[in-house]
Amino acid sequence: MSERASAYPPSFEYVEGWGMVEGHHSRVLRPASVEEVQDDLEGARKARVSLALRGAGCSYGDPSITRDGHVLDLTRLNRILAFDDESGVVEVESGVTLEQIWKHILPRGWWPKVCSGTMFPTTGGALGMNIHGKNNFRVGTWGDNTLELDIVLPSGELETCSREQNSELFHAAIGGFGMLGAICRAKLQTTRIHSGEIDVVGISTHNLGEMMERMDAQCSSADYLVGWIDCFASGDCLGRGLVHAAHYLAPGVDPEPEQTLTVAHQELPGSIMGFPKAQLWRALYLFNHDPGMRMVNAAKYMAGRLEGMAEPYRQSHAGFNFLLDYVPNWKWAYGRHGRRGLIQYQSFLPADVAERVYAELLTLCQRRSFNPYLGVLKRHKPDPFWLTHALDGWSLALDFKVTPKNRAALFGHCEEMTTIVLAAGGKFYFAKDQVLGLGDPQRFLSTERLEAFKALKRSLDPGNLFQSEMSRRLFGNSFLS
Amino acid sequence: MSSHISATNLAADASGGVSAKRAIVVGASSGMGAALVVQLVGEGYRVGAIARRAEVLEELQLGCAESAEEAVGEVLVRVHDVTDFGAVPELFEELVRALGGLDLFVFAAGIMPKVAADEFDSHKDLAMIEVNFGGLVAWMNPVARLFQSQRSGTIVGISSVAGDRGRSGAPVYGATKAAMNTYLESLRNRLGESGVTVCTIKPGFVDTAMTRGMDGLFWLISAERAAELILKAARSGATERYVPRQWFVLMTVIRAIPSFLFRKLNI
């Protein structure tokens, strides 16, 4: 293993996707500076070993794992370089997490423009996968709010790009799932806030049609919009659930902004209903089967009925945005061993067909007895990135439990859903995908842009240095020059 | 749309794949280490056997092939001196890749040179520390990291009843085993949340090269019998286990003897 002055030697680990259904033993390199990244790239080129880029490993599937090469983990590039509290522009190294960013800027009255459901992703990962949040319909994706980035190309050259400079690379690397180079630094625009809290209203909805109607009605005014769906309900209640719409507070509305704009005010609760948080996944584990989850979903729907009748309330930004972080390691409720885990099947559909197709998907899941344990509906808008998943329409994310036993049949079920989604002009999202097959991306990505991406990949990375399980699964050897 | 299911299904992964179980035994050249290798191979394990002397490993390999007529197990041998700390990460990675993963790791390397009552020999003593404890730590670090990341695995450390008290006869040997006990306890606590088990084995007298020529041995068992009991303990999820178990009773008494009295006794 290569010698390095820094204290972190490479290690040999089991590296898995966030959903835990696939992982491999890999050597993990953890460079702490651009120079060390360049060293590692050179070492890999000389040894003819490919590299899979990895941040916090929050992608559900396989974009940050590899069975052949090494893993280049950029989490140690974790310095916040600058923050200008006049403009709200923050400059960070790519291993800086969303958590680090919000904790740094919130006390000064700013908040990240785009927040995923968890605060653990790194900036580099968020850019590579071009992630979105509950406000995609309003502010776009993480890439839309990025002003500039530095990327170390496979050759080792450091390139700066933005909308004006190296614009092609900028639009290809964002959402380019780590194929073009290692993003090492980024400048991000954040948003001004006048309170550490946000106004939230819960709207209980009886079925999918009503949910979409109510969300559409909120679209022009709400800052955030998300619909939770009880995927067990059928018939007239198909797609019943609860919409949360949130609005930023205008200046002066919060009587004590200096109190709410503190990190302490944002902290998620240490225990939930008496359970210590760290062990709560064990309680969820007891319900992690069809009858249990049917019950949990029904109970949540009932609670949502009450919430829908209640007054709007205020919640901290962290509490509202990072729903997935309330229960640490909740994914372990799906099992921790023996290739158990979960996949999230998130499909994106144009506005005019979404309701029909999503109803079809939910019905199909019930018919095949593959009940999603969680369903989340969001509204989206298009963006200019070459391999983007975003469009003018909706997305529905469905969580499925994976066991060694159900795996083959479940993946077959997903394939069936994919046929329906693609036929309706739908798209998919690399941060979530674990199930698409070779050639599927060219059926939902613009041909022109995909070809341009492949050409750029071949010219920047003729030795195919950057590879991952995902790149080989979806693109085979079409990146080879 | 082409499916990739078959490809991912066939991929052997760390936790509960389709393939045979895999183990590494460090200190496999003789005694309990060698007996463990033979037993694991007999059970169908793929075993990486590590020892200092190449010729002994070859013998072991032949022995496994002979004794395991029906077994599907396999042994891969690697020559390595556990005090060559710098070589450990690379050898470990290479061996785990060759085995196709790792489920069980046994550290059985240890030396106990004779120390006379009036001898205070730093050279001898430091060599014991290097092998018995230095080698342990050098191996456990990469093993613990791998097991933690895959949220599974069993670690077995062959300690000794000698670590329970500071006997006059084996000051540094006993101290290395006491250090091992504490170190393994810490690892157990570190890795517990990840579902990794760490089992400390405290053998009494086992008929091996180490005890040959010693006086006053009792409850002596063969290395094969010890290996059987060790694997049984590891599989039962035991945290600490005396081998054979009657030592637990004896050592509980011995541990309870006050220091001023212990000094006067010839134990």
XYZ file of C-alpha atoms in Angstrom:
748
model
C 0.000 0.000 0.000
C 1.276 3.436 -0.843
C 3.069 5.384 1.831
C 1.705 8.747 2.801
C 2.875 11.372 5.199
C -0.601 11.851 6.659
C -1.792 9.670 9.486
C -4.476 7.837 7.553
C -3.240 4.686 5.840
C -5.504 2.997 3.305
C -7.706 0.388 4.893
C -9.447 -2.730 3.737
C -13.161 -2.684 4.415
C -16.561 -3.912 3.420
C -18.068 -1.022 1.500
C -21.782 -1.098 0.789
C -24.516 1.024 -0.679
C -26.729 2.815 1.821
C -29.563 0.305 1.310
C -27.202 -2.535 2.326
C -28.285 -4.899 -0.456
C -24.928 -4.835 -2.180
C -21.382 -4.354 -0.929
C -17.854 -5.466 -1.650
C -14.535 -5.752 0.093
C -12.370 -2.895 -1.097
C -9.268 -0.970 -0.314
C -10.409 2.474 0.764
C -8.183 5.487 0.133
C -8.899 8.603 2.153
C -6.963 11.567 0.812
C -7.111 14.771 2.849
C -6.034 17.332 0.266
C -6.159 17.969 -3.465
C -2.495 16.906 -3.669
C -3.288 13.606 -1.980
C -6.208 13.085 -4.373
C -3.828 13.676 -7.266
C -1.346 11.222 -5.722
C -4.011 8.562 -5.370
C -5.138 9.055 -8.956
C -1.584 8.709 -10.155
C -1.073 5.603 -8.022
C -4.220 4.031 -9.418
C -3.298 4.889 -13.005
C 0.124 3.322 -12.564
C -1.271 0.208 -10.898
C -4.024 0.040 -13.537
C -6.674 -0.076 -10.842
C -9.993 1.717 -11.233
C -11.468 3.992 -8.581
C -15.012 4.428 -7.328
C -15.659 7.824 -5.790
C -17.443 7.910 -2.473
C -18.633 10.566 -0.079
C -20.771 9.672 2.902
C -22.135 6.620 1.085
C -25.729 7.893 1.208
C -26.717 6.729 -2.257
C -29.119 3.820 -1.833
C -27.638 1.653 -4.543
C -24.229 1.051 -6.052
C -22.695 4.287 -7.402
C -20.050 4.445 -4.653
C -18.999 0.815 -4.467
C -16.873 -1.409 -6.658
C -15.832 -5.029 -6.727
C -12.831 -4.464 -8.975
C -10.947 -1.368 -7.970
C -10.341 0.787 -4.946
C -12.722 3.216 -3.294
C -11.632 6.851 -3.198
C -13.380 8.270 -0.157
C -13.342 12.072 -0.088
C -14.847 12.606 3.361
C -11.565 13.875 4.790
C -11.620 16.893 2.483
C -13.845 18.408 5.103
C -12.951 22.059 5.592
C -15.361 24.922 5.244
C -13.195 27.435 3.397
C -15.226 30.631 3.441
C -18.644 32.057 4.106
C -19.804 35.495 3.131
C -22.792 36.496 5.229
C -23.604 39.384 2.912
C -24.145 37.222 -0.160
C -24.769 33.851 1.506
C -22.137 32.153 -0.625
C -20.343 29.324 1.138
C -17.163 27.753 -0.177
C -16.403 24.235 0.964
C -14.217 21.244 0.277
C -16.173 18.370 -1.187
C -16.184 16.177 1.922
C -18.028 18.842 3.899
C -21.450 17.529 4.840
C -24.803 19.223 4.690
C -24.763 19.030 8.490
C -21.508 20.968 8.696
C -22.871 23.582 6.303
C -26.158 24.281 8.050
C -24.540 24.367 11.469
C -22.024 26.869 10.160
C -24.420 29.243 8.427
C -27.649 29.051 10.443
C -26.456 31.233 13.333
C -25.691 33.931 10.754
C -29.172 33.769 9.292
C -28.687 31.512 6.297
C -29.859 28.028 5.344
C -28.828 25.604 2.550
C -30.988 26.099 -0.522
C -31.436 22.369 -1.050
C -31.702 19.861 1.780
C -32.046 16.128 1.326
C -34.056 14.154 3.881
C -30.839 13.439 5.739
C -28.035 15.832 6.695
C -25.191 13.353 6.198
C -24.434 13.605 2.450
C -21.224 15.325 1.468
C -21.058 18.228 -0.954
C -19.150 16.117 -3.464
C -21.674 13.311 -3.276
C -24.595 15.723 -3.472
C -23.110 17.244 -6.626
C -22.123 13.964 -8.227
C -25.650 12.660 -7.801
C -27.262 16.127 -8.156
C -29.596 15.574 -5.237
C -32.827 17.385 -4.465
C -35.056 18.110 -1.510
C -38.649 18.856 -0.695
C -38.349 22.180 -2.553
C -37.183 20.878 -5.940
C -40.233 22.449 -7.622
C -39.095 25.842 -6.355
C -35.303 26.025 -6.191
C -34.205 23.096 -8.314
C -31.447 20.685 -7.421
C -28.162 20.989 -5.545
C -26.480 21.730 -8.888
C -28.862 24.608 -9.606
C -27.539 26.361 -6.523
C -23.870 25.737 -7.162
C -21.859 28.642 -8.502
C -18.509 27.029 -9.129
C -16.581 23.859 -8.508
C -13.079 22.399 -8.712
C -12.653 18.955 -10.126
C -9.552 16.780 -10.338
C -9.692 15.108 -13.741
C -8.473 11.558 -14.331
C -5.250 13.040 -15.728
C -4.638 14.686 -12.353
C -5.280 18.185 -13.683
C -7.324 20.480 -11.494
C -10.063 22.230 -13.442
C -12.369 24.980 -12.215
C -15.773 25.141 -13.796
C -18.984 27.102 -13.583
C -21.840 28.179 -15.844
C -19.443 30.555 -17.611
C -16.144 28.704 -17.393
C -15.849 25.135 -18.712
C -19.598 25.145 -18.841
C -19.800 21.721 -20.489
C -17.830 20.061 -17.724
C -19.910 21.892 -15.123
C -23.176 20.602 -16.552
C -21.852 17.091 -17.137
C -20.023 16.566 -13.839
C -23.001 17.656 -11.761
C -25.182 14.569 -11.873
C -22.377 12.723 -13.639
C -22.212 10.206 -10.753
C -18.474 10.457 -10.312
C -17.494 9.420 -13.812
C -15.581 12.507 -14.913
C -13.393 13.380 -11.956
C -13.177 13.989 -8.250
C -14.991 17.147 -7.204
C -12.815 18.736 -4.526
C -14.272 22.169 -3.852
C -17.532 23.989 -4.470
C -19.108 27.393 -4.019
C -22.740 27.193 -3.052
C -25.491 29.781 -2.829
C -27.518 29.581 0.362
C -30.762 31.251 1.275
C -31.563 34.027 3.765
C -33.799 33.089 6.692
C -35.322 35.303 9.334
C -36.084 32.628 11.868
C -34.769 29.246 12.940
C -38.293 27.946 12.489
C -40.580 27.337 9.612
C -44.397 27.357 9.353
C -45.726 23.898 8.608
C -49.227 22.865 7.710
C -50.403 19.276 7.505
C -53.093 18.421 4.962
C -54.642 14.988 5.236
C -55.716 13.565 1.890
C -58.041 10.654 1.123
C -56.404 9.430 -2.056
C -53.731 10.080 -4.631
C -55.845 12.377 -6.791
C -56.709 14.589 -3.864
C -53.097 14.657 -2.712
C -51.851 15.850 -6.096
C -54.607 18.410 -6.318
C -53.790 19.814 -2.884
C -50.076 19.871 -3.623
C -50.667 21.623 -6.951
C -52.739 24.231 -5.156
C -49.838 24.872 -2.763
C -47.157 24.944 -5.441
C -47.170 28.664 -6.080
C -46.984 29.674 -2.426
C -45.225 26.945 -0.441
C -41.460 26.861 -0.008
C -41.447 23.138 0.690
C -43.929 20.495 -0.293
C -43.960 16.781 0.365
C -46.593 14.077 0.436
C -46.407 10.935 2.515
C -48.390 7.990 1.182
C -49.786 4.931 2.957
C -49.040 2.386 0.253
C -51.165 -0.304 1.925
C -54.464 1.521 1.379
C -56.405 0.391 -1.664
C -59.602 1.028 -3.590
C -61.014 4.518 -3.112
C -58.296 5.185 -0.577
C -55.441 4.296 -2.921
C -52.627 6.741 -2.268
C -54.134 8.238 0.879
C -51.723 10.171 3.002
C -50.566 13.443 4.425
C -49.153 16.517 2.713
C -46.761 18.814 4.495
C -46.428 22.316 3.123
C -43.942 24.675 4.745
C -43.284 28.389 4.439
C -40.285 30.434 5.518
C -41.076 33.115 8.065
C -41.029 36.708 6.827
C -38.753 39.196 8.642
C -40.229 40.240 11.991
C -42.628 37.320 12.324
C -40.403 35.412 14.711
C -40.265 37.505 17.899
C -36.987 35.867 18.995
C -34.898 35.025 15.940
C -31.658 35.224 17.910
C -32.976 32.355 20.039
C -34.303 30.162 17.236
C -31.334 30.793 14.950
C -29.058 28.662 17.083
C -27.788 25.170 16.514
C -29.103 24.155 19.954
C -32.642 25.106 18.941
C -32.386 22.860 15.882
C -31.289 19.685 17.642
C -33.473 16.686 17.030
C -34.932 15.097 20.169
C -32.627 12.771 22.165
C -35.333 10.248 22.803
C -38.646 9.502 21.164
C -41.556 8.423 23.376
C -39.090 7.362 26.045
C -36.885 5.216 23.801
C -33.276 6.294 23.629
C -32.809 7.308 20.016
C -29.787 5.133 19.272
C -31.707 1.942 20.064
C -35.030 2.931 18.523
C -34.355 0.990 15.319
C -34.697 -2.171 17.394
C -38.294 -1.250 18.180
C -38.964 -0.539 14.500
C -37.409 -3.892 13.656
C -40.290 -5.597 15.446
C -42.751 -4.032 13.005
C -40.709 -4.595 9.877
C -43.019 -6.998 8.077
C -46.204 -6.587 6.024
C -48.786 -6.777 8.852
C -46.638 -4.581 11.108
C -46.021 -1.953 8.483
C -49.686 -1.994 7.462
C -50.437 -1.116 11.060
C -47.754 1.559 11.318
C -48.885 3.180 8.070
C -52.539 3.111 9.141
C -51.630 4.634 12.508
C -49.613 7.332 10.805
C -52.544 8.069 8.512
C -54.885 8.390 11.508
C -52.425 10.697 13.218
C -52.300 12.647 9.976
C -56.105 13.025 10.004
C -55.801 14.699 13.398
C -52.866 16.808 12.257
C -54.862 17.880 9.208
C -57.591 19.224 11.475
C -55.163 21.022 13.762
C -53.697 24.488 13.345
C -50.491 25.044 11.379
C -47.439 24.776 13.622
C -43.838 25.839 13.740
C -40.930 23.475 13.506
C -37.162 23.950 13.402
C -35.549 23.833 9.971
C -33.554 20.736 10.903
C -36.629 19.065 12.360
C -38.625 19.693 9.197
C -35.943 18.880 6.632
C -34.044 15.978 8.128
C -36.888 13.622 8.829
C -34.697 10.627 8.075
C -32.305 11.501 10.884
C -34.814 11.288 13.750
C -34.064 7.630 14.286
C -30.346 6.922 13.862
C -29.649 3.872 11.712
C -33.364 3.300 11.128
C -32.392 1.313 8.055
C -31.247 -1.460 10.400
C -34.921 -2.101 11.071
C -34.753 -3.772 7.651
C -32.088 -6.148 8.996
C -28.382 -5.697 9.357
C -26.968 -8.991 8.169
C -27.106 -11.444 5.333
C -27.811 -9.105 2.425
C -30.970 -7.782 3.980
C -31.762 -4.157 3.449
C -33.915 -1.904 1.353
C -34.159 -0.364 -2.066
C -35.920 2.850 -2.876
C -37.647 2.819 -6.209
C -38.089 6.451 -7.203
C -39.590 7.227 -10.572
C -40.147 10.657 -12.123
C -43.122 11.309 -14.370
C -44.358 14.225 -16.468
C -47.193 16.127 -14.789
C -49.887 15.095 -17.262
C -49.515 11.337 -16.770
C -48.234 11.107 -13.203
C -51.526 10.438 -11.423
C -52.576 7.656 -13.752
C -49.185 5.948 -13.760
C -48.621 6.206 -10.008
C -52.046 4.723 -9.351
C -51.079 1.916 -11.699
C -47.772 1.345 -9.888
C -49.375 1.314 -6.431
C -52.037 -1.103 -7.605
C -49.424 -3.316 -9.210
C -47.405 -3.405 -5.968
C -50.468 -4.543 -4.059
C -51.392 -7.101 -6.666
C -47.874 -8.562 -6.568
C -47.794 -8.364 -2.746
C -44.713 -6.163 -2.790
C -45.979 -3.510 -0.440
C -43.747 -0.479 -0.134
C -43.232 0.341 3.543
C -42.928 4.017 2.741
C -44.164 6.166 -0.120
C -43.163 9.793 -0.718
C -44.525 12.099 -3.396
C -42.705 15.256 -4.517
C -43.032 17.955 -7.159
C -40.121 18.749 -9.494
C -38.915 21.122 -12.167
C -36.376 20.598 -14.967
C -32.718 21.606 -14.726
C -29.916 21.974 -17.282
C -27.646 19.139 -16.152
C -26.863 16.536 -18.763
C -27.852 13.385 -16.916
C -30.526 14.925 -14.743
C -33.480 13.049 -13.361
C -35.538 16.188 -12.905
C -38.485 17.147 -15.073
C -41.653 19.180 -14.942
C -43.684 16.703 -12.984
C -43.721 14.445 -9.998
C -41.705 11.767 -8.322
C -42.879 8.880 -6.204
C -40.330 7.142 -3.999
C -41.223 3.667 -2.753
C -39.191 1.810 -0.116
C -39.090 -1.961 -0.481
C -37.672 -4.430 1.981
C -35.084 -6.749 0.434
C -34.312 -10.210 1.746
C -32.239 -12.947 0.119
C -35.533 -14.750 -0.436
C -37.598 -12.022 -2.074
C -34.753 -10.402 -3.931
C -35.077 -11.953 -7.388
C -38.864 -11.595 -7.441
C -38.724 -8.026 -6.130
C -36.210 -7.002 -8.768
C -38.476 -8.597 -11.351
C -41.369 -6.538 -9.994
C -39.257 -3.392 -10.296
C -38.458 -4.288 -13.865
C -42.161 -4.515 -14.541
C -42.695 -1.065 -13.001
C -39.781 0.318 -15.004
C -41.429 -0.796 -18.246
C -44.545 1.151 -17.271
C -42.598 4.251 -16.212
C -40.437 4.356 -19.326
C -43.448 3.876 -21.598
C -45.039 6.908 -19.948
C -41.956 9.056 -20.571
C -40.646 8.768 -17.009
C -37.138 9.089 -15.647
C -34.937 7.743 -12.863
C -32.424 9.034 -10.365
C -28.951 7.557 -9.858
C -28.828 8.382 -6.137
C -31.631 5.903 -5.519
C -31.334 3.329 -8.232
C -30.260 -0.254 -7.671
C -32.501 -2.041 -10.133
C -32.217 -0.639 -13.655
C -30.430 -2.704 -16.277
C -27.854 -2.178 -18.966
C -29.090 0.298 -21.542
C -32.022 1.591 -19.506
C -30.548 5.102 -19.043
C -30.550 5.739 -22.762
C -34.289 5.190 -22.717
C -34.924 8.139 -20.410
C -31.956 10.449 -20.918
C -31.770 12.797 -23.861
C -29.822 10.954 -26.569
C -27.920 14.042 -27.534
C -26.784 14.730 -23.985
C -25.972 11.141 -23.199
C -23.810 10.907 -26.324
C -22.098 14.165 -25.394
C -21.496 12.785 -21.904
C -19.986 9.587 -23.256
C -17.746 11.556 -25.591
C -16.589 13.766 -22.724
C -15.954 10.733 -20.538
C -13.878 9.084 -23.253
C -11.812 12.181 -23.838
C -11.210 13.005 -20.162
C -10.884 9.441 -18.956
C -9.515 7.322 -21.796
C -8.194 4.734 -19.302
C -11.629 4.435 -17.650
C -10.109 5.257 -14.270
C -13.429 6.141 -12.650
C -15.800 3.212 -12.485
C -18.380 1.925 -10.056
C -20.768 -0.966 -9.823
C -23.423 1.422 -11.107
C -21.442 2.564 -14.122
C -20.778 -1.010 -15.182
C -24.363 -2.088 -14.470
C -26.027 0.704 -16.438
C -23.488 1.566 -19.111
C -21.436 -1.624 -19.541
C -18.319 -0.740 -21.440
C -19.836 2.091 -23.438
C -17.501 4.553 -21.685
C -14.481 2.767 -23.104
C -12.684 4.644 -25.830
C -34.334 -4.096 -20.763
C -31.633 -6.416 -19.655
C -31.603 -7.471 -16.072
C -28.535 -7.600 -13.875
C -30.165 -9.652 -11.154
C -28.202 -12.777 -11.762
C -24.948 -10.876 -11.549
C -25.697 -9.332 -8.181
C -27.196 -12.531 -6.858
C -24.058 -14.448 -7.541
C -21.841 -11.840 -5.954
C -20.581 -13.338 -2.748
C -20.765 -10.713 -0.084
C -19.483 -10.476 3.410
C -22.516 -11.375 5.386
C -24.099 -14.681 4.651
C -23.335 -15.378 1.045
C -23.554 -18.673 -0.734
C -19.952 -19.703 -0.294
C -18.263 -21.693 2.481
C -17.254 -20.022 5.721
C -13.831 -18.467 5.803
C -11.309 -18.224 8.621
C -7.810 -16.981 9.257
C -5.621 -18.538 11.948
C -2.481 -16.627 12.914
C 0.043 -18.825 14.673
C -0.958 -21.981 12.821
C 2.330 -23.827 12.876
C 1.782 -25.890 15.986
C -0.314 -26.538 19.053
C -3.807 -25.159 19.228
C -3.379 -23.036 16.079
C -2.565 -26.074 13.954
C -5.334 -28.120 15.553
C -7.826 -25.329 14.840
C -6.811 -25.223 11.191
C -7.274 -28.971 10.819
C -10.682 -28.868 12.477
C -11.940 -25.913 10.495
C -10.826 -27.434 7.225
C -12.500 -30.665 8.295
C -15.735 -28.726 8.721
C -15.505 -27.336 5.231
C -14.028 -23.945 5.990
C -11.643 -22.171 3.686
C -8.794 -21.367 6.042
C -5.873 -19.002 5.751
C -3.092 -20.423 7.924
C -0.324 -18.047 8.918
C 2.925 -18.999 10.599
C 6.591 -18.121 10.682
C 8.053 -21.417 9.502
C 7.361 -22.468 5.918
C 8.197 -26.127 6.406
C 5.698 -26.503 9.231
C 2.985 -24.898 7.137
C 3.669 -27.335 4.347
C 3.279 -30.203 6.769
C 0.039 -28.707 7.984
C -1.229 -28.405 4.447
C -0.421 -32.050 3.773
C -1.987 -33.065 7.077
C -5.207 -31.259 6.204
C -5.357 -32.892 2.804
C -4.978 -36.328 4.356
C -7.319 -35.992 7.285
C -10.081 -34.251 5.403
C -11.020 -36.885 2.904
C -14.642 -35.983 2.684
C -14.404 -32.370 3.652
C -14.675 -29.668 1.049
C -12.499 -27.295 3.036
C -9.288 -25.805 1.876
C -6.200 -24.320 3.455
C -4.142 -21.444 2.092
C -0.808 -21.011 3.826
C 1.188 -17.800 4.180
C 4.593 -17.416 5.784
C 4.725 -14.410 8.055
C 6.361 -13.300 11.280
C 3.784 -11.464 13.412
C 6.437 -8.983 14.527
C 6.714 -7.803 10.926
C 3.966 -5.315 11.773
C 4.229 -3.297 8.556
C 3.482 -6.311 6.382
C 0.177 -7.100 8.077
C -2.298 -4.851 6.195
C -1.223 -5.999 2.776
C -1.055 -9.680 3.715
C -4.450 -9.439 5.384
C -6.038 -7.855 2.322
C -4.454 -10.363 -0.021
C -5.572 -13.315 2.090
C -9.152 -12.109 2.573
C -9.456 -11.594 -1.172
C -8.055 -15.087 -1.777
C -10.512 -16.567 0.723
C -13.396 -14.560 -0.722
C -14.268 -12.884 2.590
C -13.807 -13.537 6.269
C -16.074 -14.867 9.034
C -13.670 -15.988 11.752
C -10.297 -14.724 12.880
C -8.151 -16.571 15.427
C -4.992 -15.148 16.964
C -3.042 -18.084 18.381
C 0.514 -16.839 18.044
C 2.448 -16.697 21.288
C 5.815 -17.482 22.778
C 6.794 -18.392 26.317
C 10.537 -18.797 26.668
C 11.756 -20.276 29.929
C 12.511 -17.606 32.484
C 14.598 -18.612 35.493
C 13.671 -17.351 38.960
C 16.673 -15.022 39.074
C 16.499 -13.946 35.443
C 15.667 -10.390 34.385
C 16.311 -10.439 30.679
C 14.864 -7.528 28.751
C 15.725 -9.033 25.402
C 13.655 -12.120 26.127
C 10.858 -10.155 27.739
C 10.496 -7.604 24.956
C 10.421 -10.378 22.377
C 7.420 -11.839 24.210
C 5.699 -8.478 24.207
C 6.351 -8.063 20.491
C 4.900 -11.420 19.529
C 2.167 -11.951 22.097
C 0.840 -8.421 22.262
C 2.419 -6.405 19.443
C 1.494 -9.049 16.895
C -2.013 -9.213 18.317
C -2.613 -5.490 17.960
C -1.060 -5.338 14.495
C -3.483 -8.021 13.324
C -6.555 -6.972 15.266
C -6.654 -3.454 13.867
C -7.301 -4.419 10.243
C -9.489 -7.344 11.344
C -11.630 -5.164 13.601
C -12.047 -2.545 10.894
C -13.154 -5.113 8.363
C -15.558 -6.856 10.737
C -17.012 -3.563 11.915
C -17.606 -2.436 8.342
C -19.318 -5.700 7.413
C -21.244 -5.846 10.726
C -20.353 -9.474 11.226
C -17.494 -11.712 12.187
C -16.033 -13.596 15.116
C -12.689 -12.844 16.709
C -11.012 -15.430 18.904
C -7.934 -14.626 20.944
C -6.013 -17.471 22.565
C -4.996 -16.010 25.911
C -4.094 -18.049 29.002
C -4.968 -18.648 32.612
C -1.532 -17.117 33.193
C -3.041 -13.677 32.586
C -5.260 -13.905 35.663
C -2.547 -13.380 38.302
C 0.985 -12.042 38.420
C 2.796 -15.272 39.099
C 6.453 -15.171 40.078
C 7.386 -17.714 37.432
C 6.258 -15.896 34.258
C 6.129 -12.158 34.822
C 6.070 -10.907 31.241
C 4.227 -13.852 29.701
C 1.452 -13.359 32.241
C 1.461 -9.633 31.648
C 1.112 -10.031 27.866
C -1.887 -12.281 28.434
C -3.428 -9.850 30.905
C -2.911 -7.100 28.334
C -4.538 -9.303 25.736
C -7.561 -9.883 27.970
C -8.084 -6.174 28.536
C -7.467 -5.330 24.905
C -9.944 -7.942 23.676
C -12.503 -6.734 26.190
C -12.163 -3.237 24.754
C -12.536 -4.552 21.223
C -15.628 -6.477 22.300
C -17.156 -3.297 23.649
C -16.165 -1.331 20.573
C -17.553 -3.828 18.124
C -20.554 -5.088 20.064
C -22.958 -2.636 18.457
C -21.833 -3.874 15.039
C -22.765 -7.477 15.805
C -19.154 -8.673 15.942
C -18.281 -11.196 18.663
C -14.934 -11.234 20.434
C -14.110 -14.351 22.413
C -11.192 -14.553 24.839
C -10.020 -18.104 25.403
C -8.088 -18.917 28.566
C -6.634 -22.373 28.188
C -5.125 -24.199 31.136
C -2.506 -26.826 30.372
C -2.593 -28.012 26.791
C -0.243 -30.650 25.502
C 1.822 -28.574 23.074
C 5.443 -27.648 22.475
C 4.984 -24.818 24.942
C 4.207 -27.080 27.883
C 6.455 -29.977 26.963
C 8.950 -30.737 29.751
C 7.045 -28.718 32.337
C 6.492 -30.207 35.768
C 3.312 -30.350 37.753
C 0.856 -30.248 34.858
C -2.694 -31.316 35.589
C -5.993 -31.344 33.721
C -3.807 -31.669 30.666
C -5.760 -31.874 27.418
C -4.659 -32.434 23.857
C -4.455 -29.571 21.365
C -7.235 -31.232 19.366
C -9.542 -31.321 22.355
C -8.675 -27.699 23.114
C -9.457 -26.696 19.525
C -12.847 -28.406 19.779
C -13.673 -26.537 22.975
C -12.441 -23.236 21.552
C -14.682 -23.475 18.495
C -17.605 -24.501 20.666
C -17.057 -21.471 22.892
C -16.721 -19.104 19.932
C -19.930 -20.401 18.376
C -21.884 -20.138 21.582
C -21.109 -16.431 21.650
C -19.053 -16.739 24.853
C -17.096 -13.627 25.757
C -14.505 -15.365 27.960
C -14.033 -19.068 28.327
C -11.659 -21.251 30.319
C -10.572 -24.360 28.442
C -11.374 -26.866 29.812
C -14.100 -25.288 31.884
C -13.079 -26.620 35.314
C -10.351 -23.961 35.239
C -13.058 -21.406 35.846
C -13.610 -22.783 39.335
C -9.929 -23.018 40.142
C -9.092 -19.578 38.762
C -12.005 -17.986 40.583
C -10.429 -19.229 43.799
C -6.925 -18.220 42.763
C -8.074 -14.755 41.715
C -9.671 -14.333 45.124
C -6.458 -15.003 47.062
C -5.247 -11.740 48.604
C -1.908 -10.504 47.307
C -0.048 -10.845 50.625
C -1.039 -14.483 50.772
C -0.472 -15.171 47.083
C 3.151 -14.067 47.572
C 3.722 -16.815 50.134
C 2.189 -19.575 48.055
C 4.055 -21.495 45.441
C 1.517 -21.090 42.656
